[in-house]
Amino acid sequence: EIVLTQSPATLSLSPGERATLSCRASQSVRSYLAWYQQKPGQAPRLLIYDASNRATGIPARFSGSGSGTDFTLTISSLEPEDFAVYYCQQRSNWPFTFGGGTKVEIK
Amino acid sequence: QVQLQESGPGLVKASETLSLTCTVSGGSISSYYWNWIRQPAGKGLEWIGRIYSSGSTNYNPSLKSRVTMSVDTSKNQFSLNLNSVTAADTAVYYCARGQGWADYWGQGTLVTVSS
C-alpha cells in the first residue's frame, strides 16, 4: 500500500497570503495524484487531479505540481473560504490511499 | 447535476452487518465507477472499495474479507455491506463517483457501532 505523508500538519496563515502544502508518496505514483478540500461537516471536494489539472469550477488560485513522489498544492492568495483541511490521494496503485491531511487555519 | 445520497441505519450492533445504499440522481449509474469511502471522527479518509456499473469490484485488502458491494442499475443505486463490524468501523460513510478520483460525493452518513 502506498503511504502518502502530508506536511505540515497545520499551516497558520492570514487571508491574502500564499499557502504551500506538500504531499510525499512512499513510492512513485507518477502523476496520479489528486487534492481535495474538506470543510467541517462536509464531504471532500475535488480540487486537482492528475497532479496539476483543476477540477470543474475550481478557482485559478489553486494549482498543483509535482510527479513521482513529491507534490505540492499552492493557493496563491488565501480567501476566507479556503481555510479548511486538504487531503492528497493517489490512484496509481490499488488500494487508493489518502494522506493524513493539512489543516489551513487562520492566523 | 449528479447527486448522491446515502441511506441506511445509523446504529449497528457489534458483530452484525452494516448495510448502506447510495442513490444516484441527475445522471445514469451506467458506465461509471462508484465508490465507498469512510472517515472516522476527527481522522483521515479510507477508500473501502469501488464497483463498476457492470458489477465488477475492487475492495481494499484491509477490509476485503468483510466487504461486499453491489449495483442495481434499474434503481440507479449501489450498496455496501460490511459484516462482523466492531467499534473500529464507526465512521462517516461516503459514497462517491469516479474511476480514480472522486468528483461527486454524497453528504455522508454517520454509522455508529454499539457494543
PDB file of N, CA, C and O in Angstrom, chain A residues 2-9 11 19-36 48 51 63-74 86-92 96-102, chain B residues 101:
ATOM      1  N   ILE A   2       0.518   2.199  -0.844  1.00  0.00           N
ATOM      2  CA  ILE A   2       1.293   3.444  -0.928  1.00  0.00           C
ATOM      3  C   ILE A   2       0.889   4.373   0.209  1.00  0.00           C
ATOM      4  O   ILE A   2      -0.298   4.663   0.390  1.00  0.00           O
ATOM      5  N   VAL A   3       1.865   4.835   0.949  1.00  0.00           N
ATOM      6  CA  VAL A   3       1.625   5.773   2.045  1.00  0.00           C
ATOM      7  C   VAL A   3       1.913   7.188   1.559  1.00  0.00           C
ATOM      8  O   VAL A   3       2.967   7.457   0.967  1.00  0.00           O
ATOM      9  N   LEU A   4       0.957   8.072   1.810  1.00  0.00           N
ATOM     10  CA  LEU A   4       1.115   9.491   1.477  1.00  0.00           C
ATOM     11  C   LEU A   4       1.304  10.273   2.769  1.00  0.00           C
ATOM     12  O   LEU A   4       0.477  10.176   3.683  1.00  0.00           O
ATOM     13  N   THR A   5       2.380  11.058   2.820  1.00  0.00           N
ATOM     14  CA  THR A   5       2.686  11.856   4.006  1.00  0.00           C
ATOM     15  C   THR A   5       2.542  13.324   3.660  1.00  0.00           C
ATOM     16  O   THR A   5       3.226  13.830   2.761  1.00  0.00           O
ATOM     17  N   GLN A   6       1.652  14.004   4.367  1.00  0.00           N
ATOM     18  CA  GLN A   6       1.409  15.427   4.114  1.00  0.00           C
ATOM     19  C   GLN A   6       2.093  16.282   5.165  1.00  0.00           C
ATOM     20  O   GLN A   6       2.145  15.932   6.337  1.00  0.00           O
ATOM     21  N   SER A   7       2.612  17.408   4.707  1.00  0.00           N
ATOM     22  CA  SER A   7       3.228  18.355   5.632  1.00  0.00           C
ATOM     23  C   SER A   7       2.977  19.781   5.170  1.00  0.00           C
ATOM     24  O   SER A   7       2.799  20.029   3.966  1.00  0.00           O
ATOM     25  N   PRO A   8       2.918  20.741   6.133  1.00  0.00           N
ATOM     26  CA  PRO A   8       2.868  20.451   7.570  1.00  0.00           C
ATOM     27  C   PRO A   8       1.495  19.926   7.966  1.00  0.00           C
ATOM     28  O   PRO A   8       0.573  19.924   7.156  1.00  0.00           O
ATOM     29  N   ALA A   9       1.356  19.524   9.201  1.00  0.00           N
ATOM     30  CA  ALA A   9       0.045  19.078   9.679  1.00  0.00           C
ATOM     31  C   ALA A   9      -0.917  20.255   9.790  1.00  0.00           C
ATOM     32  O   ALA A   9      -2.105  20.118   9.506  1.00  0.00           O
ATOM     33  N   LEU A  11      -1.095  24.628   9.037  1.00  0.00           N
ATOM     34  CA  LEU A  11      -0.500  25.813   8.427  1.00  0.00           C
ATOM     35  C   LEU A  11      -1.320  27.015   8.886  1.00  0.00           C
ATOM     36  O   LEU A  11      -2.527  27.075   8.613  1.00  0.00           O
ATOM     37  N   ALA A  19      -0.316  29.874   0.334  1.00  0.00           N
ATOM     38  CA  ALA A  19      -0.224  28.608   1.064  1.00  0.00           C
ATOM     39  C   ALA A  19       0.457  27.565   0.186  1.00  0.00           C
ATOM     40  O   ALA A  19       0.112  27.411  -0.990  1.00  0.00           O
ATOM     41  N   THR A  20       1.415  26.868   0.772  1.00  0.00           N
ATOM     42  CA  THR A  20       2.118  25.809   0.056  1.00  0.00           C
ATOM     43  C   THR A  20       2.021  24.526   0.881  1.00  0.00           C
ATOM     44  O   THR A  20       2.542  24.455   2.001  1.00  0.00           O
ATOM     45  N   LEU A  21       1.349  23.527   0.339  1.00  0.00           N
ATOM     46  CA  LEU A  21       1.121  22.257   1.024  1.00  0.00           C
ATOM     47  C   LEU A  21       1.884  21.162   0.295  1.00  0.00           C
ATOM     48  O   LEU A  21       1.910  21.132  -0.939  1.00  0.00           O
ATOM     49  N   SER A  22       2.445  20.236   1.055  1.00  0.00           N
ATOM     50  CA  SER A  22       3.274  19.183   0.490  1.00  0.00           C
ATOM     51  C   SER A  22       2.663  17.809   0.699  1.00  0.00           C
ATOM     52  O   SER A  22       2.019  17.547   1.724  1.00  0.00           O
ATOM     53  N   CYS A  23       2.893  16.930  -0.261  1.00  0.00           N
ATOM     54  CA  CYS A  23       2.455  15.535  -0.175  1.00  0.00           C
ATOM     55  C   CYS A  23       3.581  14.675  -0.742  1.00  0.00           C
ATOM     56  O   CYS A  23       4.028  14.895  -1.875  1.00  0.00           O
ATOM     57  N   ARG A  24       4.054  13.737   0.061  1.00  0.00           N
ATOM     58  CA  ARG A  24       5.132  12.858  -0.375  1.00  0.00           C
ATOM     59  C   ARG A  24       4.654  11.418  -0.358  1.00  0.00           C
ATOM     60  O   ARG A  24       4.078  10.965   0.634  1.00  0.00           O
ATOM     61  N   ALA A  25       4.916  10.690  -1.448  1.00  0.00           N
ATOM     62  CA  ALA A  25       4.492   9.298  -1.574  1.00  0.00           C
ATOM     63  C   ALA A  25       5.633   8.345  -1.250  1.00  0.00           C
ATOM     64  O   ALA A  25       6.798   8.646  -1.524  1.00  0.00           O
ATOM     65  N   SER A  26       5.272   7.190  -0.696  1.00  0.00           N
ATOM     66  CA  SER A  26       6.276   6.194  -0.298  1.00  0.00           C
ATOM     67  C   SER A  26       6.909   5.501  -1.507  1.00  0.00           C
ATOM     68  O   SER A  26       7.963   4.879  -1.374  1.00  0.00           O
ATOM     69  N   GLN A  27       6.288   5.615  -2.659  1.00  0.00           N
ATOM     70  CA  GLN A  27       6.859   5.154  -3.919  1.00  0.00           C
ATOM     71  C   GLN A  27       6.209   5.980  -5.020  1.00  0.00           C
ATOM     72  O   GLN A  27       5.196   6.658  -4.791  1.00  0.00           O
ATOM     73  N   SER A  28       6.761   5.899  -6.206  1.00  0.00           N
ATOM     74  CA  SER A  28       6.260   6.735  -7.290  1.00  0.00           C
ATOM     75  C   SER A  28       4.788   6.462  -7.590  1.00  0.00           C
ATOM     76  O   SER A  28       4.374   5.303  -7.702  1.00  0.00           O
ATOM     77  N   VAL A  29       4.042   7.544  -7.720  1.00  0.00           N
ATOM     78  CA  VAL A  29       2.651   7.457  -8.170  1.00  0.00           C
ATOM     79  C   VAL A  29       2.498   8.126  -9.530  1.00  0.00           C
ATOM     80  O   VAL A  29       1.388   8.462  -9.948  1.00  0.00           O
ATOM     81  N   ARG A  30       3.647   8.333 -10.200  1.00  0.00           N
ATOM     82  CA  ARG A  30       3.653   9.029 -11.489  1.00  0.00           C
ATOM     83  C   ARG A  30       2.950  10.367 -11.318  1.00  0.00           C
ATOM     84  O   ARG A  30       3.366  11.148 -10.465  1.00  0.00           O
ATOM     85  N   SER A  31       1.951  10.670 -12.127  1.00  0.00           N
ATOM     86  CA  SER A  31       1.217  11.927 -11.944  1.00  0.00           C
ATOM     87  C   SER A  31      -0.182  11.679 -11.412  1.00  0.00           C
ATOM     88  O   SER A  31      -1.043  12.560 -11.481  1.00  0.00           O
ATOM     89  N   TYR A  32      -0.401  10.486 -10.873  1.00  0.00           N
ATOM     90  CA  TYR A  32      -1.741  10.079 -10.471  1.00  0.00           C
ATOM     91  C   TYR A  32      -2.066  10.513  -9.043  1.00  0.00           C
ATOM     92  O   TYR A  32      -2.323   9.688  -8.153  1.00  0.00           O
ATOM     93  N   LEU A  33      -2.052  11.817  -8.848  1.00  0.00           N
ATOM     94  CA  LEU A  33      -2.310  12.380  -7.526  1.00  0.00           C
ATOM     95  C   LEU A  33      -3.377  13.455  -7.605  1.00  0.00           C
ATOM     96  O   LEU A  33      -3.394  14.255  -8.546  1.00  0.00           O
ATOM     97  N   ALA A  34      -4.262  13.444  -6.622  1.00  0.00           N
ATOM     98  CA  ALA A  34      -5.338  14.428  -6.538  1.00  0.00           C
ATOM     99  C   ALA A  34      -5.271  15.154  -5.199  1.00  0.00           C
ATOM    100  O   ALA A  34      -4.668  14.665  -4.232  1.00  0.00           O
ATOM    101  N   TRP A  35      -5.912  16.316  -5.175  1.00  0.00           N
ATOM    102  CA  TRP A  35      -6.050  17.096  -3.941  1.00  0.00           C
ATOM    103  C   TRP A  35      -7.532  17.376  -3.702  1.00  0.00           C
ATOM    104  O   TRP A  35      -8.279  17.676  -4.647  1.00  0.00           O
ATOM    105  N   TYR A  36      -7.924  17.305  -2.431  1.00  0.00           N
ATOM    106  CA  TYR A  36      -9.295  17.585  -2.021  1.00  0.00           C
ATOM    107  C   TYR A  36      -9.280  18.619  -0.895  1.00  0.00           C
ATOM    108  O   TYR A  36      -8.337  18.692  -0.106  1.00  0.00           O
ATOM    109  N   ILE A  48      -7.925  19.223  -7.521  1.00  0.00           N
ATOM    110  CA  ILE A  48      -6.890  18.972  -8.522  1.00  0.00           C
ATOM    111  C   ILE A  48      -6.834  17.468  -8.786  1.00  0.00           C
ATOM    112  O   ILE A  48      -6.902  16.678  -7.841  1.00  0.00           O
ATOM    113  N   ALA A  51      -2.312  15.497 -10.703  1.00  0.00           N
ATOM    114  CA  ALA A  51      -1.254  16.363 -10.168  1.00  0.00           C
ATOM    115  C   ALA A  51      -1.434  17.850 -10.439  1.00  0.00           C
ATOM    116  O   ALA A  51      -1.091  18.675  -9.569  1.00  0.00           O
ATOM    117  N   SER A  63      -3.462  25.640  -7.497  1.00  0.00           N
ATOM    118  CA  SER A  63      -2.644  24.991  -8.505  1.00  0.00           C
ATOM    119  C   SER A  63      -1.884  23.825  -7.880  1.00  0.00           C
ATOM    120  O   SER A  63      -1.561  23.850  -6.687  1.00  0.00           O
ATOM    121  N   GLY A  64      -1.630  22.819  -8.705  1.00  0.00           N
ATOM    122  CA  GLY A  64      -0.900  21.650  -8.239  1.00  0.00           C
ATOM    123  C   GLY A  64       0.298  21.384  -9.123  1.00  0.00           C
ATOM    124  O   GLY A  64       0.289  21.702 -10.319  1.00  0.00           O
ATOM    125  N   SER A  65       1.326  20.810  -8.515  1.00  0.00           N
ATOM    126  CA  SER A  65       2.527  20.471  -9.278  1.00  0.00           C
ATOM    127  C   SER A  65       3.171  19.233  -8.687  1.00  0.00           C
ATOM    128  O   SER A  65       2.827  18.802  -7.575  1.00  0.00           O
ATOM    129  N   GLY A  66       4.124  18.682  -9.450  1.00  0.00           N
ATOM    130  CA  GLY A  66       4.878  17.538  -8.980  1.00  0.00           C
ATOM    131  C   GLY A  66       4.636  16.293  -9.794  1.00  0.00           C
ATOM    132  O   GLY A  66       3.720  16.210 -10.614  1.00  0.00           O
ATOM    133  N   SER A  67       5.482  15.315  -9.569  1.00  0.00           N
ATOM    134  CA  SER A  67       5.339  13.991 -10.178  1.00  0.00           C
ATOM    135  C   SER A  67       6.260  13.027  -9.430  1.00  0.00           C
ATOM    136  O   SER A  67       7.167  13.455  -8.711  1.00  0.00           O
ATOM    137  N   GLY A  68       5.997  11.748  -9.599  1.00  0.00           N
ATOM    138  CA  GLY A  68       6.818  10.756  -8.900  1.00  0.00           C
ATOM    139  C   GLY A  68       6.419  10.621  -7.449  1.00  0.00           C
ATOM    140  O   GLY A  68       5.375  10.038  -7.141  1.00  0.00           O
ATOM    141  N   THR A  69       7.214  11.186  -6.557  1.00  0.00           N
ATOM    142  CA  THR A  69       6.932  11.055  -5.121  1.00  0.00           C
ATOM    143  C   THR A  69       6.673  12.378  -4.410  1.00  0.00           C
ATOM    144  O   THR A  69       6.265  12.358  -3.240  1.00  0.00           O
ATOM    145  N   ASP A  70       6.922  13.509  -5.048  1.00  0.00           N
ATOM    146  CA  ASP A  70       6.787  14.798  -4.372  1.00  0.00           C
ATOM    147  C   ASP A  70       5.819  15.723  -5.104  1.00  0.00           C
ATOM    148  O   ASP A  70       5.999  16.006  -6.294  1.00  0.00           O
ATOM    149  N   PHE A  71       4.838  16.196  -4.353  1.00  0.00           N
ATOM    150  CA  PHE A  71       3.760  17.004  -4.919  1.00  0.00           C
ATOM    151  C   PHE A  71       3.487  18.215  -4.043  1.00  0.00           C
ATOM    152  O   PHE A  71       3.709  18.181  -2.828  1.00  0.00           O
ATOM    153  N   THR A  72       2.965  19.255  -4.687  1.00  0.00           N
ATOM    154  CA  THR A  72       2.658  20.495  -3.982  1.00  0.00           C
ATOM    155  C   THR A  72       1.312  21.033  -4.433  1.00  0.00           C
ATOM    156  O   THR A  72       1.008  21.023  -5.620  1.00  0.00           O
ATOM    157  N   LEU A  73       0.527  21.470  -3.462  1.00  0.00           N
ATOM    158  CA  LEU A  73      -0.683  22.243  -3.726  1.00  0.00           C
ATOM    159  C   LEU A  73      -0.392  23.669  -3.281  1.00  0.00           C
ATOM    160  O   LEU A  73       0.028  23.891  -2.138  1.00  0.00           O
ATOM    161  N   THR A  74      -0.632  24.611  -4.177  1.00  0.00           N
ATOM    162  CA  THR A  74      -0.409  26.020  -3.868  1.00  0.00           C
ATOM    163  C   THR A  74      -1.722  26.773  -3.979  1.00  0.00           C
ATOM    164  O   THR A  74      -2.458  26.609  -4.952  1.00  0.00           O
ATOM    165  N   TYR A  86      -6.984  19.920   3.842  1.00  0.00           N
ATOM    166  CA  TYR A  86      -6.671  19.490   2.486  1.00  0.00           C
ATOM    167  C   TYR A  86      -6.038  18.090   2.528  1.00  0.00           C
ATOM    168  O   TYR A  86      -5.138  17.832   3.344  1.00  0.00           O
ATOM    169  N   TYR A  87      -6.513  17.230   1.641  1.00  0.00           N
ATOM    170  CA  TYR A  87      -6.005  15.868   1.543  1.00  0.00           C
ATOM    171  C   TYR A  87      -5.454  15.599   0.144  1.00  0.00           C
ATOM    172  O   TYR A  87      -6.045  16.037  -0.849  1.00  0.00           O
ATOM    173  N   CYS A  88      -4.359  14.864   0.086  1.00  0.00           N
ATOM    174  CA  CYS A  88      -3.917  14.330  -1.196  1.00  0.00           C
ATOM    175  C   CYS A  88      -4.362  12.870  -1.288  1.00  0.00           C
ATOM    176  O   CYS A  88      -4.647  12.231  -0.266  1.00  0.00           O
ATOM    177  N   GLN A  89      -4.433  12.358  -2.518  1.00  0.00           N
ATOM    178  CA  GLN A  89      -4.914  10.984  -2.759  1.00  0.00           C
ATOM    179  C   GLN A  89      -4.261  10.454  -4.023  1.00  0.00           C
ATOM    180  O   GLN A  89      -4.157  11.161  -5.014  1.00  0.00           O
ATOM    181  N   GLN A  90      -3.821   9.187  -3.977  1.00  0.00           N
ATOM    182  CA  GLN A  90      -3.190   8.591  -5.157  1.00  0.00           C
ATOM    183  C   GLN A  90      -4.089   7.527  -5.755  1.00  0.00           C
ATOM    184  O   GLN A  90      -4.813   6.824  -5.036  1.00  0.00           O
ATOM    185  N   ARG A  91      -4.019   7.421  -7.080  1.00  0.00           N
ATOM    186  CA  ARG A  91      -4.764   6.370  -7.778  1.00  0.00           C
ATOM    187  C   ARG A  91      -3.820   5.506  -8.625  1.00  0.00           C
ATOM    188  O   ARG A  91      -4.244   4.827  -9.531  1.00  0.00           O
ATOM    189  N   SER A  92      -2.532   5.559  -8.299  1.00  0.00           N
ATOM    190  CA  SER A  92      -1.559   4.790  -9.075  1.00  0.00           C
ATOM    191  C   SER A  92      -1.681   3.293  -8.804  1.00  0.00           C
ATOM    192  O   SER A  92      -1.578   2.467  -9.709  1.00  0.00           O
ATOM    193  N   PHE A  96      -6.423   2.653  -3.448  1.00  0.00           N
ATOM    194  CA  PHE A  96      -6.211   4.086  -3.452  1.00  0.00           C
ATOM    195  C   PHE A  96      -6.082   4.549  -2.006  1.00  0.00           C
ATOM    196  O   PHE A  96      -6.764   4.025  -1.107  1.00  0.00           O
ATOM    197  N   THR A  97      -5.211   5.498  -1.776  1.00  0.00           N
ATOM    198  CA  THR A  97      -4.968   5.957  -0.414  1.00  0.00           C
ATOM    199  C   THR A  97      -4.928   7.470  -0.348  1.00  0.00           C
ATOM    200  O   THR A  97      -4.642   8.149  -1.341  1.00  0.00           O
ATOM    201  N   PHE A  98      -5.206   7.972   0.859  1.00  0.00           N
ATOM    202  CA  PHE A  98      -5.190   9.396   1.141  1.00  0.00           C
ATOM    203  C   PHE A  98      -4.045   9.711   2.095  1.00  0.00           C
ATOM    204  O   PHE A  98      -3.628   8.871   2.907  1.00  0.00           O
ATOM    205  N   GLY A  99      -3.580  10.953   2.024  1.00  0.00           N
ATOM    206  CA  GLY A  99      -2.677  11.437   3.049  1.00  0.00           C
ATOM    207  C   GLY A  99      -3.442  11.787   4.311  1.00  0.00           C
ATOM    208  O   GLY A  99      -4.677  11.758   4.334  1.00  0.00           O
ATOM    209  N   GLY A 100      -2.704  12.118   5.353  1.00  0.00           N
ATOM    210  CA  GLY A 100      -3.317  12.396   6.640  1.00  0.00           C
ATOM    211  C   GLY A 100      -3.938  13.772   6.765  1.00  0.00           C
ATOM    212  O   GLY A 100      -4.632  14.056   7.744  1.00  0.00           O
ATOM    213  N   GLY A 101      -3.687  14.626   5.778  1.00  0.00           N
ATOM    214  CA  GLY A 101      -4.323  15.942   5.767  1.00  0.00           C
ATOM    215  C   GLY A 101      -3.443  17.063   6.287  1.00  0.00           C
ATOM    216  O   GLY A 101      -2.568  16.860   7.135  1.00  0.00           O
ATOM    217  N   THR A 102      -3.669  18.256   5.758  1.00  0.00           N
ATOM    218  CA  THR A 102      -3.067  19.503   6.260  1.00  0.00           C
ATOM    219  C   THR A 102      -4.199  20.461   6.559  1.00  0.00           C
ATOM    220  O   THR A 102      -5.037  20.721   5.688  1.00  0.00           O
TER     221      THR A 102
ATOM    222  N   TRP B 101     -10.464   9.270  -9.259  1.00  0.00           N
ATOM    223  CA  TRP B 101     -10.764  10.439  -8.430  1.00  0.00           C
ATOM    224  C   TRP B 101     -12.237  10.395  -8.081  1.00  0.00           C
ATOM    225  O   TRP B 101     -13.038   9.831  -8.806  1.00  0.00           O
TER     226      TRP B 101
END
